[in-house]
Amino acid sequence: MSETVQLREVGPRDGLQMTATILSTEQKLEWCRREVAAGLVDIEVTSFVSPKLAPQFADAADVARRAILIEGCRPAALVPNLKGAQLALEAGLTSLYFVMSASEAHNRANVRRTTEESLDEFRRIIEHRDTMPGKKAWIGSGIATAFGCTIQGEVPERRVVEIAARLAEAGADGINVADTVGYGDPAQVRRLVKAVMDEVAPLPVACHFHDTRGLGLANILAAVDVGVRSFDASLAGIGGCPFAPSASGNVDTEGTAFLLERLGLDTGIDLEALMALRQEVERWLPGEQFARGVGVAGLPRR
């Protein structure tokens, strides 16, 4: 039996946060339904941010409530602050992702806080979660700009490890090491991700890579080498960060799934169904840039 690996689709959130076209709620839900039908059930369906800052997510609560009803779907949402977490939990979500940046400059630009203030905010989110009755929601945290920052430049690896440790101490259920601007390389990935894994064990560590400089899949391979078995990806490689210049280009879900399957890992994904969905999403988002690779060339003949 093949070892399993988790792919988490972030297209409906990360992918849509900078697109010129705002998809309808029904289109977002259809995207989720078809991902689940293709075997990809972990989906970051929205972000609970101010609709003034991100009108793409003005329907966040509606999307969340209805995504929960999709059979087999395990929806999650990004929450940048306590208010967002409260709204996500009120909508019924049981999986949330907080995000903060290792880069002080990027954190100030992205969420208008110092990194210390973000750590305090995360503690408040965990405290709020812990006061709620019933089964506790799973709350993980991403560490953005872990491999470098377009605003600040180099981010010391020790700082990333220390932030991961403090998030774990605060109650994070998992850590996601994110290359927000595509600066990472395979050697750095092996070194830094292994250091984070060692620091926060036994918490699960996932990775989020961008293909801005063409190293996205190579970085996934490097992370697999050190034991990572959970990755974010965005259908057709759409997405980026509005506060990180030149950060376009998430690793594409179809290319990531193809690589992982070729490595002998089981993603549980029907690649042909996923690539058919990609064609539909491309029609919904005219004028956007999409990843090439297997999504364009197609699967090898058998």
Short mmCIF file of C-alpha atoms in Angstrom, two decimals:
data_model
loop_
_atom_site.label_atom_id
_atom_site.label_comp_id
_atom_site.label_asym_id
_atom_site.label_seq_id
_atom_site.Cartn_x
_atom_site.Cartn_y
_atom_site.Cartn_z
CA MET A 1 0.00 0.00 0.00
CA SER A 2 1.29 3.46 -0.94
CA GLU A 3 1.98 6.05 1.72
CA THR A 4 -0.67 8.77 1.69
CA VAL A 5 -0.03 12.48 1.34
CA GLN A 6 -2.49 15.31 1.94
CA LEU A 7 -3.09 18.02 -0.64
CA ARG A 8 -5.04 21.05 0.54
CA GLU A 9 -6.68 23.12 -2.18
CA VAL A 10 -6.27 26.84 -1.50
CA GLY A 11 -7.51 28.13 -4.85
CA PRO A 12 -10.91 29.36 -3.62
CA ARG A 13 -9.06 31.52 -1.08
CA ASP A 14 -5.45 32.25 -2.07
CA GLY A 15 -6.22 31.83 -5.75
CA LEU A 16 -9.08 34.31 -5.80
CA GLN A 17 -7.76 37.06 -3.54
CA MET A 18 -6.17 39.00 -6.42
CA THR A 19 -8.26 38.05 -9.46
CA ALA A 20 -9.99 40.77 -11.46
CA THR A 21 -13.12 38.64 -11.76
CA ILE A 22 -15.12 38.02 -8.59
CA LEU A 23 -16.70 34.59 -8.74
CA SER A 24 -20.27 34.10 -7.60
CA THR A 25 -21.03 32.10 -4.48
CA GLU A 26 -22.48 29.35 -6.68
CA GLN A 27 -19.29 29.16 -8.75
CA LYS A 28 -17.17 28.86 -5.61
CA LEU A 29 -19.37 26.06 -4.29
CA GLU A 30 -19.34 24.27 -7.64
CA TRP A 31 -15.55 24.47 -7.55
CA CYS A 32 -15.59 22.82 -4.13
CA ARG A 33 -18.06 20.12 -5.18
CA ARG A 34 -15.99 19.16 -8.19
CA GLU A 35 -12.76 19.11 -6.19
CA VAL A 36 -14.37 16.71 -3.73
CA ALA A 37 -15.68 14.58 -6.60
CA ALA A 38 -12.09 14.43 -7.90
CA GLY A 39 -10.92 13.16 -4.51
CA LEU A 40 -9.54 16.39 -3.08
CA VAL A 41 -11.53 16.98 0.09
CA ASP A 42 -9.43 19.45 2.13
CA ILE A 43 -10.29 22.88 0.77
CA GLU A 44 -9.60 26.38 2.06
CA VAL A 45 -12.90 27.76 0.90
CA THR A 46 -12.68 31.43 1.92
CA SER A 47 -11.10 34.10 4.09
CA PHE A 48 -12.82 36.00 6.88
CA VAL A 49 -11.34 39.41 6.15
CA SER A 50 -12.97 42.80 5.74
CA PRO A 51 -14.97 42.88 2.47
CA LYS A 52 -13.67 46.43 2.02
CA LEU A 53 -10.15 45.03 1.73
CA ALA A 54 -11.09 41.86 -0.16
CA PRO A 55 -14.50 42.07 -1.87
CA GLN A 56 -13.85 38.60 -3.29
CA PHE A 57 -14.74 37.23 0.15
CA ALA A 58 -17.80 39.30 0.99
CA ASP A 59 -19.76 36.03 0.91
CA ALA A 60 -17.40 34.23 3.32
CA ALA A 61 -20.03 33.16 5.85
CA ASP A 62 -22.42 31.91 3.16
CA VAL A 63 -19.69 29.96 1.37
CA ALA A 64 -18.53 28.43 4.65
CA ARG A 65 -22.01 27.38 5.79
CA ARG A 66 -22.83 25.79 2.45
CA ALA A 67 -19.44 24.15 1.93
CA ILE A 68 -19.96 22.30 5.22
CA LEU A 69 -22.99 20.64 3.62
CA ILE A 70 -21.00 19.22 0.68
CA GLU A 71 -20.70 15.51 1.38
CA GLY A 72 -17.10 14.52 1.98
CA CYS A 73 -15.76 18.08 2.03
CA ARG A 74 -13.48 19.22 4.86
CA PRO A 75 -13.66 23.01 4.47
CA ALA A 76 -11.34 25.46 6.19
CA ALA A 77 -10.94 29.23 6.20
CA LEU A 78 -8.14 31.71 6.65
CA VAL A 79 -8.58 33.98 9.67
CA PRO A 80 -6.19 36.92 10.14
CA ASN A 81 -7.55 38.01 13.52
CA LEU A 82 -9.89 37.19 16.40
CA LYS A 83 -12.90 38.76 14.69
CA GLY A 84 -12.37 36.58 11.63
CA ALA A 85 -12.02 33.50 13.81
CA GLN A 86 -15.23 34.31 15.66
CA LEU A 87 -17.12 34.69 12.38
CA ALA A 88 -15.67 31.46 10.99
CA LEU A 89 -16.62 29.51 14.11
CA GLU A 90 -20.11 31.05 14.09
CA ALA A 91 -20.47 29.83 10.49
CA GLY A 92 -19.81 26.31 11.72
CA LEU A 93 -16.29 25.70 10.48
CA THR A 94 -14.16 23.30 12.49
CA SER A 95 -10.85 23.97 10.74
CA LEU A 96 -9.22 27.41 10.73
CA TYR A 97 -5.86 28.75 9.61
CA PHE A 98 -4.30 31.82 11.17
CA VAL A 99 -1.46 33.50 9.32
CA MET A 100 1.41 35.73 10.38
CA SER A 101 4.68 36.62 8.71
CA ALA A 102 8.21 35.91 9.80
CA SER A 103 9.12 39.18 8.09
CA GLU A 104 8.29 42.14 10.33
CA ALA A 105 7.85 44.41 7.30
CA HIS A 106 5.50 42.00 5.53
CA ASN A 107 3.46 41.41 8.68
CA ARG A 108 2.92 45.14 9.10
CA ALA A 109 1.90 45.49 5.44
CA ASN A 110 -0.33 42.42 5.39
CA VAL A 111 -2.15 42.57 8.74
CA ARG A 112 -1.04 45.94 10.13
CA ARG A 113 0.56 44.46 13.22
CA THR A 114 4.00 43.68 14.55
CA THR A 115 4.84 40.00 14.77
CA GLU A 116 4.55 40.23 18.56
CA GLU A 117 1.05 41.63 18.19
CA SER A 118 0.15 38.79 15.82
CA LEU A 119 1.38 36.22 18.33
CA ASP A 120 -0.80 37.87 20.98
CA GLU A 121 -3.76 37.79 18.59
CA PHE A 122 -3.22 34.08 17.97
CA ARG A 123 -3.28 33.43 21.71
CA ARG A 124 -6.61 35.27 21.93
CA ILE A 125 -8.00 33.11 19.13
CA ILE A 126 -6.97 29.93 20.92
CA GLU A 127 -8.41 31.22 24.20
CA HIS A 128 -11.71 32.02 22.46
CA ARG A 129 -11.80 28.58 20.83
CA ASP A 130 -11.18 26.92 24.17
CA THR A 131 -14.17 28.67 25.78
CA MET A 132 -16.60 27.26 23.22
CA PRO A 133 -18.67 24.19 24.09
CA GLY A 134 -18.40 20.92 22.24
CA LYS A 135 -15.55 19.55 20.18
CA LYS A 136 -12.70 22.00 19.73
CA ALA A 137 -12.05 23.38 16.26
CA TRP A 138 -8.67 22.59 14.72
CA ILE A 139 -6.61 25.78 14.43
CA GLY A 140 -3.30 25.83 12.62
CA SER A 141 -1.01 28.71 11.79
CA GLY A 142 0.90 29.58 8.68
CA ILE A 143 4.26 31.36 8.84
CA ALA A 144 4.38 33.54 5.73
CA THR A 145 7.61 34.80 4.13
CA ALA A 146 9.51 32.01 5.88
CA PHE A 147 12.11 31.84 3.10
CA GLY A 148 12.53 35.55 2.44
CA CYS A 149 10.57 38.72 1.78
CA THR A 150 10.32 41.11 -1.18
CA ILE A 151 9.97 44.05 1.22
CA GLN A 152 12.58 43.20 3.82
CA GLY A 153 14.85 40.74 2.03
CA GLU A 154 16.44 37.94 4.02
CA VAL A 155 14.53 36.42 6.94
CA PRO A 156 16.80 34.63 9.44
CA GLU A 157 15.97 30.94 9.64
CA ARG A 158 16.33 30.97 13.41
CA ARG A 159 13.56 33.56 13.59
CA VAL A 160 11.20 31.27 11.65
CA VAL A 161 11.96 28.37 13.99
CA GLU A 162 11.41 30.56 17.05
CA ILE A 163 8.04 31.79 15.73
CA ALA A 164 7.00 28.19 15.05
CA ALA A 165 7.93 27.27 18.62
CA ARG A 166 5.93 30.16 20.06
CA LEU A 167 2.88 29.31 17.94
CA ALA A 168 3.11 25.71 19.12
CA GLU A 169 3.41 26.87 22.73
CA ALA A 170 0.34 29.08 22.25
CA GLY A 171 -1.74 26.07 21.21
CA ALA A 172 -1.43 25.70 17.43
CA ASP A 173 -2.65 22.33 16.16
CA GLY A 174 -0.30 22.48 13.17
CA ILE A 175 2.31 24.70 11.52
CA ASN A 176 2.44 25.61 7.83
CA VAL A 177 5.79 26.91 6.54
CA ALA A 178 5.04 29.25 3.62
CA ASP A 179 7.25 30.58 0.84
CA THR A 180 4.95 33.51 0.14
CA VAL A 181 7.17 35.17 -2.47
CA GLY A 182 8.87 32.19 -4.09
CA TYR A 183 12.37 32.84 -2.73
CA GLY A 184 13.00 29.35 -1.35
CA ASP A 185 15.29 26.76 -2.92
CA PRO A 186 15.51 23.01 -2.25
CA ALA A 187 18.58 23.23 0.00
CA GLN A 188 16.96 25.92 2.14
CA VAL A 189 13.69 23.98 2.24
CA ARG A 190 15.39 20.85 3.54
CA ARG A 191 17.30 22.81 6.17
CA LEU A 192 14.55 25.10 7.44
CA VAL A 193 11.60 22.74 7.27
CA LYS A 194 13.55 20.01 9.06
CA ALA A 195 14.49 22.52 11.78
CA VAL A 196 10.84 23.54 12.22
CA MET A 197 9.72 19.90 12.32
CA ASP A 198 12.29 19.09 14.98
CA GLU A 199 11.30 22.14 17.03
CA VAL A 200 7.53 21.57 17.12
CA ALA A 201 7.32 17.76 17.05
CA PRO A 202 4.92 16.00 17.31
CA LEU A 203 2.80 18.76 15.74
CA PRO A 204 2.21 18.23 12.01
CA VAL A 205 4.10 20.54 9.65
CA ALA A 206 2.79 21.40 6.19
CA CYS A 207 4.30 23.50 3.40
CA HIS A 208 2.96 26.20 1.10
CA PHE A 209 5.09 27.03 -1.93
CA HIS A 210 4.89 29.51 -4.78
CA ASP A 211 6.38 28.84 -8.18
CA THR A 212 7.36 32.46 -8.81
CA ARG A 213 10.91 31.52 -9.83
CA GLY A 214 10.23 28.04 -11.14
CA LEU A 215 11.30 26.08 -8.05
CA GLY A 216 7.90 25.23 -6.60
CA LEU A 217 7.81 21.53 -7.45
CA ALA A 218 11.51 21.11 -6.66
CA ASN A 219 10.80 22.57 -3.23
CA ILE A 220 7.92 20.14 -2.72
CA LEU A 221 10.26 17.27 -3.56
CA ALA A 222 12.78 18.61 -1.02
CA ALA A 223 10.07 18.83 1.64
CA VAL A 224 8.96 15.27 0.89
CA ASP A 225 12.58 14.19 1.39
CA VAL A 226 12.56 15.49 4.99
CA GLY A 227 9.20 13.94 5.81
CA VAL A 228 6.49 16.50 4.99
CA ARG A 229 3.24 14.82 3.95
CA SER A 230 0.88 17.79 3.70
CA PHE A 231 1.00 20.53 1.06
CA ASP A 232 -1.07 23.50 -0.09
CA ALA A 233 -1.66 24.01 -3.79
CA SER A 234 -3.91 26.10 -6.01
CA LEU A 235 -5.73 24.85 -9.07
CA ALA A 236 -4.00 26.12 -12.23
CA GLY A 237 -1.43 27.89 -10.03
CA ILE A 238 -3.53 31.00 -9.52
CA GLY A 239 -2.98 33.30 -6.57
CA GLY A 240 -0.45 35.51 -4.87
CA CYS A 241 -0.23 38.12 -2.14
CA PRO A 242 -1.38 41.74 -2.54
CA PHE A 243 1.33 42.93 -0.13
CA ALA A 244 4.20 41.00 -1.69
CA PRO A 245 5.28 42.34 -5.09
CA SER A 246 5.96 39.62 -7.71
CA ALA A 247 4.54 36.90 -5.46
CA SER A 248 2.26 35.48 -8.13
CA GLY A 249 2.14 31.81 -8.87
CA ASN A 250 1.16 29.21 -6.29
CA VAL A 251 2.27 25.69 -7.07
CA ASP A 252 -0.52 24.22 -9.16
CA THR A 253 -2.65 21.47 -7.66
CA GLU A 254 -2.61 19.28 -10.74
CA GLY A 255 1.17 19.49 -11.13
CA THR A 256 1.71 18.83 -7.44
CA ALA A 257 -0.61 15.81 -7.47
CA PHE A 258 1.10 14.46 -10.59
CA LEU A 259 4.55 14.79 -8.97
CA LEU A 260 3.48 13.16 -5.72
CA GLU A 261 1.80 10.26 -7.48
CA ARG A 262 4.92 9.72 -9.61
CA LEU A 263 6.90 9.54 -6.37
CA GLY A 264 4.70 6.63 -5.33
CA LEU A 265 2.63 8.62 -2.83
CA ASP A 266 -1.14 8.30 -2.76
CA THR A 267 -3.04 11.59 -3.08
CA GLY A 268 -6.43 9.97 -3.68
CA ILE A 269 -6.96 12.41 -6.55
CA ASP A 270 -8.46 11.71 -9.98
CA LEU A 271 -6.12 13.82 -12.09
CA GLU A 272 -8.28 13.74 -15.21
CA ALA A 273 -11.28 15.06 -13.26
CA LEU A 274 -9.10 17.72 -11.66
CA MET A 275 -7.78 18.89 -15.03
CA ALA A 276 -11.31 19.06 -16.43
CA LEU A 277 -12.21 21.34 -13.51
CA ARG A 278 -9.18 23.47 -14.28
CA GLN A 279 -10.55 24.12 -17.77
CA GLU A 280 -13.84 25.28 -16.25
CA VAL A 281 -12.13 27.59 -13.75
CA GLU A 282 -10.05 29.08 -16.57
CA ARG A 283 -13.29 29.98 -18.35
CA TRP A 284 -14.56 31.64 -15.19
CA LEU A 285 -11.42 33.77 -14.84
CA PRO A 286 -10.67 35.34 -18.23
CA GLY A 287 -7.40 37.22 -18.52
CA GLU A 288 -5.69 35.53 -15.57
CA GLN A 289 -2.33 33.78 -15.82
CA PHE A 290 -2.36 30.03 -15.31
CA ALA A 291 0.39 27.50 -14.68
CA ARG A 292 1.59 25.41 -17.57
CA GLY A 293 3.12 21.99 -16.97
CA VAL A 294 0.84 18.97 -16.82
CA GLY A 295 -2.26 21.16 -16.81
CA VAL A 296 -1.45 22.23 -20.37
CA ALA A 297 0.61 19.31 -21.70
CA GLY A 298 -1.75 16.69 -20.31
CA LEU A 299 -1.04 13.34 -18.71
CA PRO A 300 1.41 10.93 -20.39
CA ARG A 301 -0.12 8.25 -22.61
CA ARG A 302 -0.32 4.79 -21.14
#
